[in-house]
Short mmCIF file of C-alpha atoms and ligand atoms in Angstrom, two decimals:
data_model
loop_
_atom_site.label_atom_id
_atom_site.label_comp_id
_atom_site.label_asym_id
_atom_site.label_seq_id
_atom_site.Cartn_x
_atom_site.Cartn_y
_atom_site.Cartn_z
CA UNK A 1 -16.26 -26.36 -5.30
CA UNK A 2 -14.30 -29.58 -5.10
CA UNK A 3 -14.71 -31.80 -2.27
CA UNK A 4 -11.40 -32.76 -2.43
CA UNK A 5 -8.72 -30.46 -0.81
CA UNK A 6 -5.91 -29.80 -3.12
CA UNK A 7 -7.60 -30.97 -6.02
CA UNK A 8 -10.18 -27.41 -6.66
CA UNK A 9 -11.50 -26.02 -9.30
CA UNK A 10 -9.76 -22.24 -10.09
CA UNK A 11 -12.69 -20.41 -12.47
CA UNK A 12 -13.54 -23.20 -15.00
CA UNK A 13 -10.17 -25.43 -14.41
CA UNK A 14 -9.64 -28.45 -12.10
CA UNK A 15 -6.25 -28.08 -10.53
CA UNK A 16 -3.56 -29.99 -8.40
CA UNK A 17 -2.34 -27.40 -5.27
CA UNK A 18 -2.08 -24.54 -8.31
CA UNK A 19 -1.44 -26.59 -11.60
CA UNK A 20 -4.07 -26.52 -13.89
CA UNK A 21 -4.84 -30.11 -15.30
CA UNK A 22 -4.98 -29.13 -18.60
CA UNK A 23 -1.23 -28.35 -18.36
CA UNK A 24 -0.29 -31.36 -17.06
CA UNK A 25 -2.20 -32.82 -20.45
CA UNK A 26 0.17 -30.46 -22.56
CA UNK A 27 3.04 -31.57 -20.72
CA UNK A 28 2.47 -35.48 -19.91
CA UNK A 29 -0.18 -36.67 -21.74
CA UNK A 30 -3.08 -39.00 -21.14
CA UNK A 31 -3.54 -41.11 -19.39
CA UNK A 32 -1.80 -40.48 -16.37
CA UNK A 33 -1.48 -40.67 -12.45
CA UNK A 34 -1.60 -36.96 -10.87
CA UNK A 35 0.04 -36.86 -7.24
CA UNK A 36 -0.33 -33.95 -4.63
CA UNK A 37 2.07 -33.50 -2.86
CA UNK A 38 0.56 -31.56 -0.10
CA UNK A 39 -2.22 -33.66 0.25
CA UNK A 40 0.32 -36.77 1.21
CA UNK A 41 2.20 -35.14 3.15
CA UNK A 42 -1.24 -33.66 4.98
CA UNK A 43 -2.38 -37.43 5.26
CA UNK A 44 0.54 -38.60 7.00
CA UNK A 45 0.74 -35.57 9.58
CA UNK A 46 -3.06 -35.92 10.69
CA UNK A 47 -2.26 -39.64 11.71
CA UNK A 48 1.31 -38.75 13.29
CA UNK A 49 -0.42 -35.74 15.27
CA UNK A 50 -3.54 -37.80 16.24
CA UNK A 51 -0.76 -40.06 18.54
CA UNK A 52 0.39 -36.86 20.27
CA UNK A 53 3.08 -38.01 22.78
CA UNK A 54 2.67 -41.74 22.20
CA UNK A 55 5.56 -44.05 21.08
CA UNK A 56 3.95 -44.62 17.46
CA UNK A 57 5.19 -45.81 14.32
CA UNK A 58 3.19 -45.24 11.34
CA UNK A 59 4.20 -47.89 8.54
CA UNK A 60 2.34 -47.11 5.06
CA UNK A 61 1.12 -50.31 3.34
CA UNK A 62 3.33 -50.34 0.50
CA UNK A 63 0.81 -51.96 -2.16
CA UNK A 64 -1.64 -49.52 -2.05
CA UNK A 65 0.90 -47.11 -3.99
CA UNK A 66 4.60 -48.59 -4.34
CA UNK A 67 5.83 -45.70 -6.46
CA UNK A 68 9.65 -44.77 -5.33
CA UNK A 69 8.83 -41.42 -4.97
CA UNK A 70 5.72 -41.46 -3.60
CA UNK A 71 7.77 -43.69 -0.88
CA UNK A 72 10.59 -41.49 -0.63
CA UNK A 73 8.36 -38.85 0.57
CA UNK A 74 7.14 -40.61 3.31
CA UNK A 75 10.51 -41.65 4.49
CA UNK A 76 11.62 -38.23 4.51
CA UNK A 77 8.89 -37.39 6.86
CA UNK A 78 9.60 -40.35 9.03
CA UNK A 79 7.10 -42.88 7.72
CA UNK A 80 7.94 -46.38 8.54
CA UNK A 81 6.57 -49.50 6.03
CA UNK A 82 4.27 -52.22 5.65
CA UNK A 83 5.64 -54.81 3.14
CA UNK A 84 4.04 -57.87 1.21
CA UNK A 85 6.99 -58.81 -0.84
CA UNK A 86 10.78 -58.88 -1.63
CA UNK A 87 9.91 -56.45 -4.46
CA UNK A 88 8.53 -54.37 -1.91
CA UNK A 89 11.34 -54.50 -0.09
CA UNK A 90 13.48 -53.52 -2.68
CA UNK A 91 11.52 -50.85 -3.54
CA UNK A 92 11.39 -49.75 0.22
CA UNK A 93 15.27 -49.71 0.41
CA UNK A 94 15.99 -48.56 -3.19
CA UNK A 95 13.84 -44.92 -1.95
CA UNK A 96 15.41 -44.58 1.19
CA UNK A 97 13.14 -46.15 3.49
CA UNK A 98 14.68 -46.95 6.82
CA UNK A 99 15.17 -50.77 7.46
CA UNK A 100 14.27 -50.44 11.05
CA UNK A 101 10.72 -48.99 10.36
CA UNK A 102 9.90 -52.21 7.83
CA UNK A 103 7.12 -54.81 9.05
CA UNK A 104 7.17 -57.58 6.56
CA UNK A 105 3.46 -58.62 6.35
CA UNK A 106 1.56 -61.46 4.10
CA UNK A 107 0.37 -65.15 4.42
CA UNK A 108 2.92 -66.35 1.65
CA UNK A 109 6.41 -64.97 2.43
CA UNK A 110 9.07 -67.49 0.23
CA UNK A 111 12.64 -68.77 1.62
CA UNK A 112 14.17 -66.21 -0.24
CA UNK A 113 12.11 -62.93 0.47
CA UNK A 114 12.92 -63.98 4.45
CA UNK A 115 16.58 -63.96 3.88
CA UNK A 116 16.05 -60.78 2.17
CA UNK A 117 14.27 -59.36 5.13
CA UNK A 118 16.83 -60.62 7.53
CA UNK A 119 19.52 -59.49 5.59
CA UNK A 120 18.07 -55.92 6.08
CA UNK A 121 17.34 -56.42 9.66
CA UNK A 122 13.69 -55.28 9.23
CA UNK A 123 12.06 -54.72 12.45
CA UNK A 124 9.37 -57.38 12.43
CA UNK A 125 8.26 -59.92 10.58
CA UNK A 126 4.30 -60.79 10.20
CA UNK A 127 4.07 -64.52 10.99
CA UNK A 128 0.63 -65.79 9.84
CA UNK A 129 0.82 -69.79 10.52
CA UNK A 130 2.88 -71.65 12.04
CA UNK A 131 4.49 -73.88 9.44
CA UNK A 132 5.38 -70.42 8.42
CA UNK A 133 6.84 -69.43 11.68
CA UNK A 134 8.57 -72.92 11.40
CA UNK A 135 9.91 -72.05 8.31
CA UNK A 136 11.10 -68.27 9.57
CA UNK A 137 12.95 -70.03 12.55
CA UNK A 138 14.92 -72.63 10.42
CA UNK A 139 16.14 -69.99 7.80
CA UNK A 140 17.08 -67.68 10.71
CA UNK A 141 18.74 -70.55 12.46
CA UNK A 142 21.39 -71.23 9.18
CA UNK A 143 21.71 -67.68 8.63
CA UNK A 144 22.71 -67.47 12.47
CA UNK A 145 20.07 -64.65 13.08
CA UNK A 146 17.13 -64.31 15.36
CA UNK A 147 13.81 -63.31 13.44
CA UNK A 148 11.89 -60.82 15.45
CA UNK A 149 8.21 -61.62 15.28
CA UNK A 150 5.18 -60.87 15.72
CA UNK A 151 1.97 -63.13 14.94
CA UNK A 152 -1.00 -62.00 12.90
CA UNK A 153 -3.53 -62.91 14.60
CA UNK A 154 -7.36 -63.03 13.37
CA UNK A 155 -9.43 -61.58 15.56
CA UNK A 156 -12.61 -62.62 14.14
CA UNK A 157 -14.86 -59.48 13.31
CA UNK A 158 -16.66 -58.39 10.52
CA UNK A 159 -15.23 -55.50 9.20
CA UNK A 160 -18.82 -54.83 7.07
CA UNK A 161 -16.53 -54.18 3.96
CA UNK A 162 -16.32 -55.45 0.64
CA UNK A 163 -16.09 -58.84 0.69
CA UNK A 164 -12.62 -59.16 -1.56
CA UNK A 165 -11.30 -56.82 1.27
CA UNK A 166 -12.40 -58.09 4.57
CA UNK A 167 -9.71 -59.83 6.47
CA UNK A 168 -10.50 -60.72 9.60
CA UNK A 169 -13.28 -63.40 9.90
CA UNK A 170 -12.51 -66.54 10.94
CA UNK A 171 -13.06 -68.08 7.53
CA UNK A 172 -10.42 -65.90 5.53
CA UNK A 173 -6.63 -66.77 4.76
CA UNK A 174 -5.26 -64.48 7.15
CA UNK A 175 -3.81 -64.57 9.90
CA UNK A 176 -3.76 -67.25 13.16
CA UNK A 177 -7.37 -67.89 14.78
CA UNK A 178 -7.90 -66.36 18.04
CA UNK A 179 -8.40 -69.62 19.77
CA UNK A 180 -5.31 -71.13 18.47
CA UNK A 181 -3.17 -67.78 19.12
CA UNK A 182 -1.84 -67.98 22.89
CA UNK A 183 -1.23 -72.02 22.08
CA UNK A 184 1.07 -71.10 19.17
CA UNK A 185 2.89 -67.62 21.11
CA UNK A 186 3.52 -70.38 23.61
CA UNK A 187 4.96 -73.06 21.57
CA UNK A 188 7.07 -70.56 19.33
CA UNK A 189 9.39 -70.51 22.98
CA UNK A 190 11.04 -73.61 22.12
CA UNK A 191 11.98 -71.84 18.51
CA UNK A 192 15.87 -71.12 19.48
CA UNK A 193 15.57 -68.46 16.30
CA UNK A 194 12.47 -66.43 16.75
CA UNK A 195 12.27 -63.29 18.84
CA UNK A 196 8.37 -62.43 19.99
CA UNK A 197 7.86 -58.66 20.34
CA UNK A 198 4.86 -57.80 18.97
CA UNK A 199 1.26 -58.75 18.23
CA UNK A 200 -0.58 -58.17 15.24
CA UNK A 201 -3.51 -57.70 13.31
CA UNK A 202 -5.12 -56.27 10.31
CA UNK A 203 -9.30 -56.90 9.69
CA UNK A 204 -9.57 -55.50 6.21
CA UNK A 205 -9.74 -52.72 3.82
CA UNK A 206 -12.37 -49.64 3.37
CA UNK A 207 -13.35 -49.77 6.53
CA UNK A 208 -15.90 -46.87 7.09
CA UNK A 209 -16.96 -47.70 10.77
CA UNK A 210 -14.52 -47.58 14.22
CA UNK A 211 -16.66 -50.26 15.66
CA UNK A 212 -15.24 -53.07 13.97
CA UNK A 213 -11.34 -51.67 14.93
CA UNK A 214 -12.23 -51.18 17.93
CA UNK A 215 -13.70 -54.79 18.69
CA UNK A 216 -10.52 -55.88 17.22
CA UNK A 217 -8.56 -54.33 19.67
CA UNK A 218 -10.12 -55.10 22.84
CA UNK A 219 -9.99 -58.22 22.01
CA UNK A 220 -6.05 -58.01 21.46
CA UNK A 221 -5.60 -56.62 24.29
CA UNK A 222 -7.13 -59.43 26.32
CA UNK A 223 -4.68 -61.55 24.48
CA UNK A 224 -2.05 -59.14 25.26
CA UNK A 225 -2.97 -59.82 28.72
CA UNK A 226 -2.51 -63.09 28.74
CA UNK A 227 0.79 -62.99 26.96
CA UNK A 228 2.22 -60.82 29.52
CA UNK A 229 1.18 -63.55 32.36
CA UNK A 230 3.23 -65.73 31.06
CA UNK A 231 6.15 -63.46 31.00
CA UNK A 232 6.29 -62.43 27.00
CA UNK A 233 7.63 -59.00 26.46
CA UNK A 234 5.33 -57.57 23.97
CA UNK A 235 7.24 -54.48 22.86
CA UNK A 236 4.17 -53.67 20.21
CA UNK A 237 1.27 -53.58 19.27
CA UNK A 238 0.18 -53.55 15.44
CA UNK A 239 -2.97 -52.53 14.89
CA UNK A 240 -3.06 -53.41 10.73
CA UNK A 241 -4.24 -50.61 8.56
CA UNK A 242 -7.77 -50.34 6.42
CA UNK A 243 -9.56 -47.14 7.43
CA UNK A 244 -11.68 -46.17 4.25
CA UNK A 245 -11.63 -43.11 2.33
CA UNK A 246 -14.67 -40.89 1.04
CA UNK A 247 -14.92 -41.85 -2.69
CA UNK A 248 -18.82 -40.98 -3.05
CA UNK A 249 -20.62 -40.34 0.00
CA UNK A 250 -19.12 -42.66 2.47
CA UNK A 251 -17.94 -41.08 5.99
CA UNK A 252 -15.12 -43.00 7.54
CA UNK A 253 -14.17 -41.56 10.52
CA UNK A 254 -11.16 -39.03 10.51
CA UNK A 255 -7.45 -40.34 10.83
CA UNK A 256 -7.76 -38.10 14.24
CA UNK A 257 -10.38 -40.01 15.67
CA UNK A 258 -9.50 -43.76 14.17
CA UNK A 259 -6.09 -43.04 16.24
CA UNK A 260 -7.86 -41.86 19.77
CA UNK A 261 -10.38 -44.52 19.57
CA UNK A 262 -7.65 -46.80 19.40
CA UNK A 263 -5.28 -45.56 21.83
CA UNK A 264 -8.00 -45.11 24.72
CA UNK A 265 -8.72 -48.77 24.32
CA UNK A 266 -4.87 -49.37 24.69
CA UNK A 267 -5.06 -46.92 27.77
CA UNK A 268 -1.78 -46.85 29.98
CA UNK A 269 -0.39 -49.54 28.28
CA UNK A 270 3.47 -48.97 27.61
CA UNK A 271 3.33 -50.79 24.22
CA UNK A 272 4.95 -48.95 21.24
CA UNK A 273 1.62 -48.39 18.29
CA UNK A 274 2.35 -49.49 15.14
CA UNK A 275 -0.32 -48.90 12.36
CA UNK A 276 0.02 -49.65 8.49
CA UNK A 277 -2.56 -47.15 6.88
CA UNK A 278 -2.69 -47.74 3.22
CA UNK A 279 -5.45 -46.06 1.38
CA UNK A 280 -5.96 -43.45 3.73
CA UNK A 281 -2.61 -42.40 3.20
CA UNK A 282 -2.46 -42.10 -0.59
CA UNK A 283 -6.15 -42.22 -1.56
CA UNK A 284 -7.41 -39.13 -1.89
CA UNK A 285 -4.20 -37.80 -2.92
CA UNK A 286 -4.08 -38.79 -6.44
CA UNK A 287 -6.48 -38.95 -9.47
CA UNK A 288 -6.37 -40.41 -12.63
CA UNK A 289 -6.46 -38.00 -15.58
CA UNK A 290 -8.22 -38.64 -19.45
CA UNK A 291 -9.17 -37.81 -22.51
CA UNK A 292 -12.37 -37.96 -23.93
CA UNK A 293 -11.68 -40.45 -27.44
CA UNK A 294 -14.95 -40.59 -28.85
CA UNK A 295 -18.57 -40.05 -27.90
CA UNK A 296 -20.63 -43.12 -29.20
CA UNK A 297 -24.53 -42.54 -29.11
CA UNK A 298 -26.68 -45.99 -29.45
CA UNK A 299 -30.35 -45.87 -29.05
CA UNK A 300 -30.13 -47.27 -25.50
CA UNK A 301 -26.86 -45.43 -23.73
CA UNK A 302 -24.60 -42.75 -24.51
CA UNK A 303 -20.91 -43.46 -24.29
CA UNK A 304 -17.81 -41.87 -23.17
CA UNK A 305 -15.19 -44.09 -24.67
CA UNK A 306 -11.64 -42.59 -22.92
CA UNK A 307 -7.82 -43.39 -23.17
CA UNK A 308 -7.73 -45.22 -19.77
CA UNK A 309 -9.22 -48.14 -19.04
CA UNK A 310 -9.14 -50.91 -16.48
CA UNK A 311 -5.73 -52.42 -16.87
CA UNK A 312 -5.01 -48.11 -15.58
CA UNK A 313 -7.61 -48.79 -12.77
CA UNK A 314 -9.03 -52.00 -12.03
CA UNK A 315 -11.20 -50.84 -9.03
CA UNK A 316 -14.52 -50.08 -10.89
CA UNK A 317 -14.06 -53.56 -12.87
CA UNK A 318 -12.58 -55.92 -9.68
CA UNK A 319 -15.05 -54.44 -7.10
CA UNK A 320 -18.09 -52.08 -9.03
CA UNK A 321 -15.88 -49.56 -6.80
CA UNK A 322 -17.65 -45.69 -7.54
CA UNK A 323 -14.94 -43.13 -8.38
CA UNK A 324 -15.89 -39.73 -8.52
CA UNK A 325 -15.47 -38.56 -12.47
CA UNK A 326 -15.14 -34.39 -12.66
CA UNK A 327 -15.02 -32.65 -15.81
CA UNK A 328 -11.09 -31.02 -15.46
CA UNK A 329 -12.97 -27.71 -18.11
CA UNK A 330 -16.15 -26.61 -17.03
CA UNK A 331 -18.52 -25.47 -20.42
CA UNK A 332 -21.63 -24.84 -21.11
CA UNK A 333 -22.53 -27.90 -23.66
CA UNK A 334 -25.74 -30.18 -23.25
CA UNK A 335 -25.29 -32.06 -20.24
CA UNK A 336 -26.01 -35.88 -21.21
CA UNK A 337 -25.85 -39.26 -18.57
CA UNK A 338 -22.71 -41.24 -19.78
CA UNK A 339 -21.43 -44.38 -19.42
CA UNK A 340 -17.70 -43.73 -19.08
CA UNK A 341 -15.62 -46.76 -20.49
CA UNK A 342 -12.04 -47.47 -21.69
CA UNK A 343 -10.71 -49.39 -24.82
CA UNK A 344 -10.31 -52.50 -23.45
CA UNK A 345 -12.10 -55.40 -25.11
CA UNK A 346 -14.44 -56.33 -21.91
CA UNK A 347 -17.79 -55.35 -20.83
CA UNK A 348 -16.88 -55.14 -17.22
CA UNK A 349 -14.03 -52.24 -18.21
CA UNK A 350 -16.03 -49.32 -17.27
CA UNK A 351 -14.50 -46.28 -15.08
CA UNK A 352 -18.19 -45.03 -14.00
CA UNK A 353 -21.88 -45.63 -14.86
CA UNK A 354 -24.66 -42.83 -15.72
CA UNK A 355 -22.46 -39.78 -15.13
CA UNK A 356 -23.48 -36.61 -15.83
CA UNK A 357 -21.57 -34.84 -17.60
CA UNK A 358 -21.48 -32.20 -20.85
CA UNK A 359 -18.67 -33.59 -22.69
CA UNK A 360 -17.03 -33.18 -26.38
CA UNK A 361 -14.80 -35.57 -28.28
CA UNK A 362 -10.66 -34.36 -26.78
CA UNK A 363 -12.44 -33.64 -23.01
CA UNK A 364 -10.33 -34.36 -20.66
CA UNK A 365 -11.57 -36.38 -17.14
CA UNK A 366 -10.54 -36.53 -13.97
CA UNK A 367 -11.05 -40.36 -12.23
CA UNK A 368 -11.05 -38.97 -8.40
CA UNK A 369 -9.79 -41.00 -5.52
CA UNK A 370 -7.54 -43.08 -7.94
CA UNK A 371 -4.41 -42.54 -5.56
CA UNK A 372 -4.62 -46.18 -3.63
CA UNK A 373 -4.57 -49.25 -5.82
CA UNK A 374 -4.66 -47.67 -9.09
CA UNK A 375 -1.15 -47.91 -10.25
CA UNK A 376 -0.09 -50.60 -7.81
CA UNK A 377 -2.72 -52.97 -8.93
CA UNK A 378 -2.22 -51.88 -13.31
CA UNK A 379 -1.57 -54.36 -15.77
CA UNK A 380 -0.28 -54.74 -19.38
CA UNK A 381 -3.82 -56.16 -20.46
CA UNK A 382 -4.27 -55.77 -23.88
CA UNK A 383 -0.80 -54.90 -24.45
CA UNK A 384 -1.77 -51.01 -23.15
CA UNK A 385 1.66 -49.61 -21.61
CA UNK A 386 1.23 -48.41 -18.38
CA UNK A 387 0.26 -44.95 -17.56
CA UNK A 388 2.53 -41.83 -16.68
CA UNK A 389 2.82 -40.98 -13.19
CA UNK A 390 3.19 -36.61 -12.23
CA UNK A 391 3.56 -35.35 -8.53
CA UNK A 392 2.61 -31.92 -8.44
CA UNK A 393 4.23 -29.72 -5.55
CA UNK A 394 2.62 -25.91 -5.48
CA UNK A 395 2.95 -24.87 -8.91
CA UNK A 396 5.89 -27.41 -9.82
CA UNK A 397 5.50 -30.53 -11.62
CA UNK A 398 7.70 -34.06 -11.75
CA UNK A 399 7.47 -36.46 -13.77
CA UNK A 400 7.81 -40.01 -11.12
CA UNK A 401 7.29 -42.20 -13.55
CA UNK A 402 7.72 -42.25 -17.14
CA UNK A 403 5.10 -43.45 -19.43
CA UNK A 404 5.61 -47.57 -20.34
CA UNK A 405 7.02 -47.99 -24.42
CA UNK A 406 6.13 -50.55 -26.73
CA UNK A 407 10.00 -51.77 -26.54
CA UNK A 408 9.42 -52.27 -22.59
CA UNK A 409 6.20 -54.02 -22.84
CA UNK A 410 8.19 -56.71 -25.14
CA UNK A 411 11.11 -56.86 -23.67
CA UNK A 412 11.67 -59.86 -21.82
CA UNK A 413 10.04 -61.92 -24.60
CA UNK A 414 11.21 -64.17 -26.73
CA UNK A 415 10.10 -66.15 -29.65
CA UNK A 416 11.53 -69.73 -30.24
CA UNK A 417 14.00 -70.39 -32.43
CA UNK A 418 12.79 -72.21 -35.39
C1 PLP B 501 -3.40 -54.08 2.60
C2 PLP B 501 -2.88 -54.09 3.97
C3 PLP B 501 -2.81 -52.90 4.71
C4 PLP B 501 -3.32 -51.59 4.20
O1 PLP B 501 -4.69 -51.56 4.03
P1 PLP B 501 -5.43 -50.18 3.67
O2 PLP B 501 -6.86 -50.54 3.60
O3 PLP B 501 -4.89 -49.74 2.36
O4 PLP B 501 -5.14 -49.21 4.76
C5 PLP B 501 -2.26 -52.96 5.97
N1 PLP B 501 -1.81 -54.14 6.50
C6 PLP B 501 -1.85 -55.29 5.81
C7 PLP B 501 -1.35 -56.52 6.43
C8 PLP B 501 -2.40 -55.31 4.54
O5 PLP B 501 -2.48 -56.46 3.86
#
């Protein structure tokens, strides 16, 4: 009944793999993060599979769900990782993650998060600019290390995406033009420090078309080319991350075919793959789960008012992104078009518009698709603690993440002294 595999409806009751939501409402409270197991683990295996016999690494894109033990799993199953910050990093290393399999991403990178990352002896860093690159070489050079790099390079497509989440046009803050890319691999040879061995890039986010990957790509490899003309030894190629996920009625192609599209553009190249899927990875693997606070009728709208709101899960507010809203008990009571909103003190904190749904005050809701930027990107607005988090494996359940408290939401405050 559910379009979403591991998340199915059993008689009346929404369930993760064989636990019944409800339970997990008994046990956990609202609101919280639900976690298949299964379904991650699926994710990763269709991309890993899809390269067959290819030298591949797959490195998940941290921020799209940094939870330790939601990245534990994938470094128990050989996942490599995608990082955007020292925290990352930490987190990375603190759940196992193998040092060797990091790619250290992100236009801002400080002093300090580079001497972290060389400290670990990541596998490549990134570079997007070259006073950035500059910087790299001269904190390598005191450490007495040599930086392995690769550079991000724009490759100027439209990735027809949101607009927030499209990368790689020419006027966005990522990455090194095209034009200006072979000048800068070619000048980063007098950088006694640096190490080229890879090329990079990474067009956007929620992308629901191959077109705009594959564009990307041929044009890399053009540049990849050239490099090799003038004797670099390009060891990889990254090829960034951002294939969308079905949230309402959106096909994106399958991991399967994103990954042979790509490699029969690389064709007998010898280059090692490197992709950083972050969405498609956790996406579809997690919702967020509710409870119905109180039904509010006006003369122009009925209202859903629920115990999660958009400092749980920005998307709807930050983007007007649609996430599919399923009743977790199926009844029988007047079925009405809501408007399904949290607490928070903001018009724009909505979770879905004109649902419909037959719902009672105590319902509880299940906010679909909430697996990729829904915890990662939660706040503390209006002082709400942050949720719960639950991985459910079979008919097992862990808590990952314990609900925020009041004390922890304080903490590091202080109040002056007089
Ligand atoms: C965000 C990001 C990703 C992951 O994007 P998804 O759309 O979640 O797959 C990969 N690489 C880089 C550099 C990123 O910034």
């Amino acid at each position: 009944m559910s379009k979403f595999p591991y998340f199915e409806y059993h008689n009346t009751k929404l369930c993760v793999e064989s636990v019944p939501l409800d339970r997990i409402f008994r046990e956990y409270d609202t609101p919280c993060y639900v976690y298949s197991r299964s379904a991650l683990i699926a994710a990763f295996k269709e991309f890993d599979s899809a390269f067959a016999e290819r030298d591949h690494l797959i490195c998940y894109a941290v921020k799209a769900n940094s939870s330790l033990a939601i990245l534990n799993l994938f470094a128990k199953i050989g996942s490599g990782f995608d990082i955007v910050s020292g925290g990352e990093l930490q987190r990375v290393l603190k759940a196992g993650g193998d040092p060797k399999k990091i790619v250290f991403s992100g236009v801002g990178k400080s002093a300090d998060e580079m001497r972290a990352a060389l400290i670990a002896n990541i596998l490549c860093f990134n570079v997007e600019s070259e006073v950035e690159l500059g910087t790299l070489n001269q904190i390598a050079s005191e450490m007495g290390k040599i930086a392995p790099v690769s550079l991000r390079v724009n490759p100027d497509v439209d990735a027809r995406t949101h607009p927030y989440i499209s990368t790689g046009l020419k006027e966005n803050k990522f990455g090194i033009p095209f034009v200006e890319a072979e000048k800068l691999y070619t000048s980063s040879k007098n950088l006694t420090n640096i190490r080229i061995i890879g090329l990079d890039f990474h067009i956007g986010s929620q992308l629901t078309e191959l077109a705009p990957f594959t564009e990307a790509c041929k044009k890399m490899i053009g540049l990849l080319d050239h490099l090799e003309e003038e004797s670099f030894q390009i060891e990889h190629l990254d090829l960034g991350g951002g294939l969308g996920i079905r949230y309402f009625e959106e096909n994106p192609p399958s991991a399967q075919s994103y990954v042979e599209a790509l490699c029969s553009d690389i064709g007998h190249r010898s280059q090692r793959i490197l992709i950083e899927p972050g969405r498609s990875l956790v996406g579809n693997a997690g919702l967020l789960l509710t409870r119905v606070e109180y039904l509010k009728h006006t003369d122009h709208r009925d209202f859903a008012i629920v115990d999660a709101a958009m400092n749980d899960l920005i998307r709807p507010a930050l983007y007007d992104a649609y996430h599919e809203i399923l009743p977790v008990n199926i009844n029988d009571n007047k079925i009405k078009n809501y408007q399904i909103v949290g607490p928070v003190c903001e018009t724009g904190d909505f979770l879905g518009h004109d649902r419909k749904l037959a719902l009672v005050k105590g319902d509880l809701l299940a906010v679909m698709s909430a697996g990729a930027y829904g915890m990662s990107m939660s706040s503390n607005y209006n002082s709400r603690p942050r949720a719960a988090e639950i991985m459910v494996d079979g008919d097992q359940t862990h808590l990952i993440r314990e609900r925020e408290s009041l004390e922890q939401l304080i903490f590091n405050e202080r109040t002056l002294p007089l």
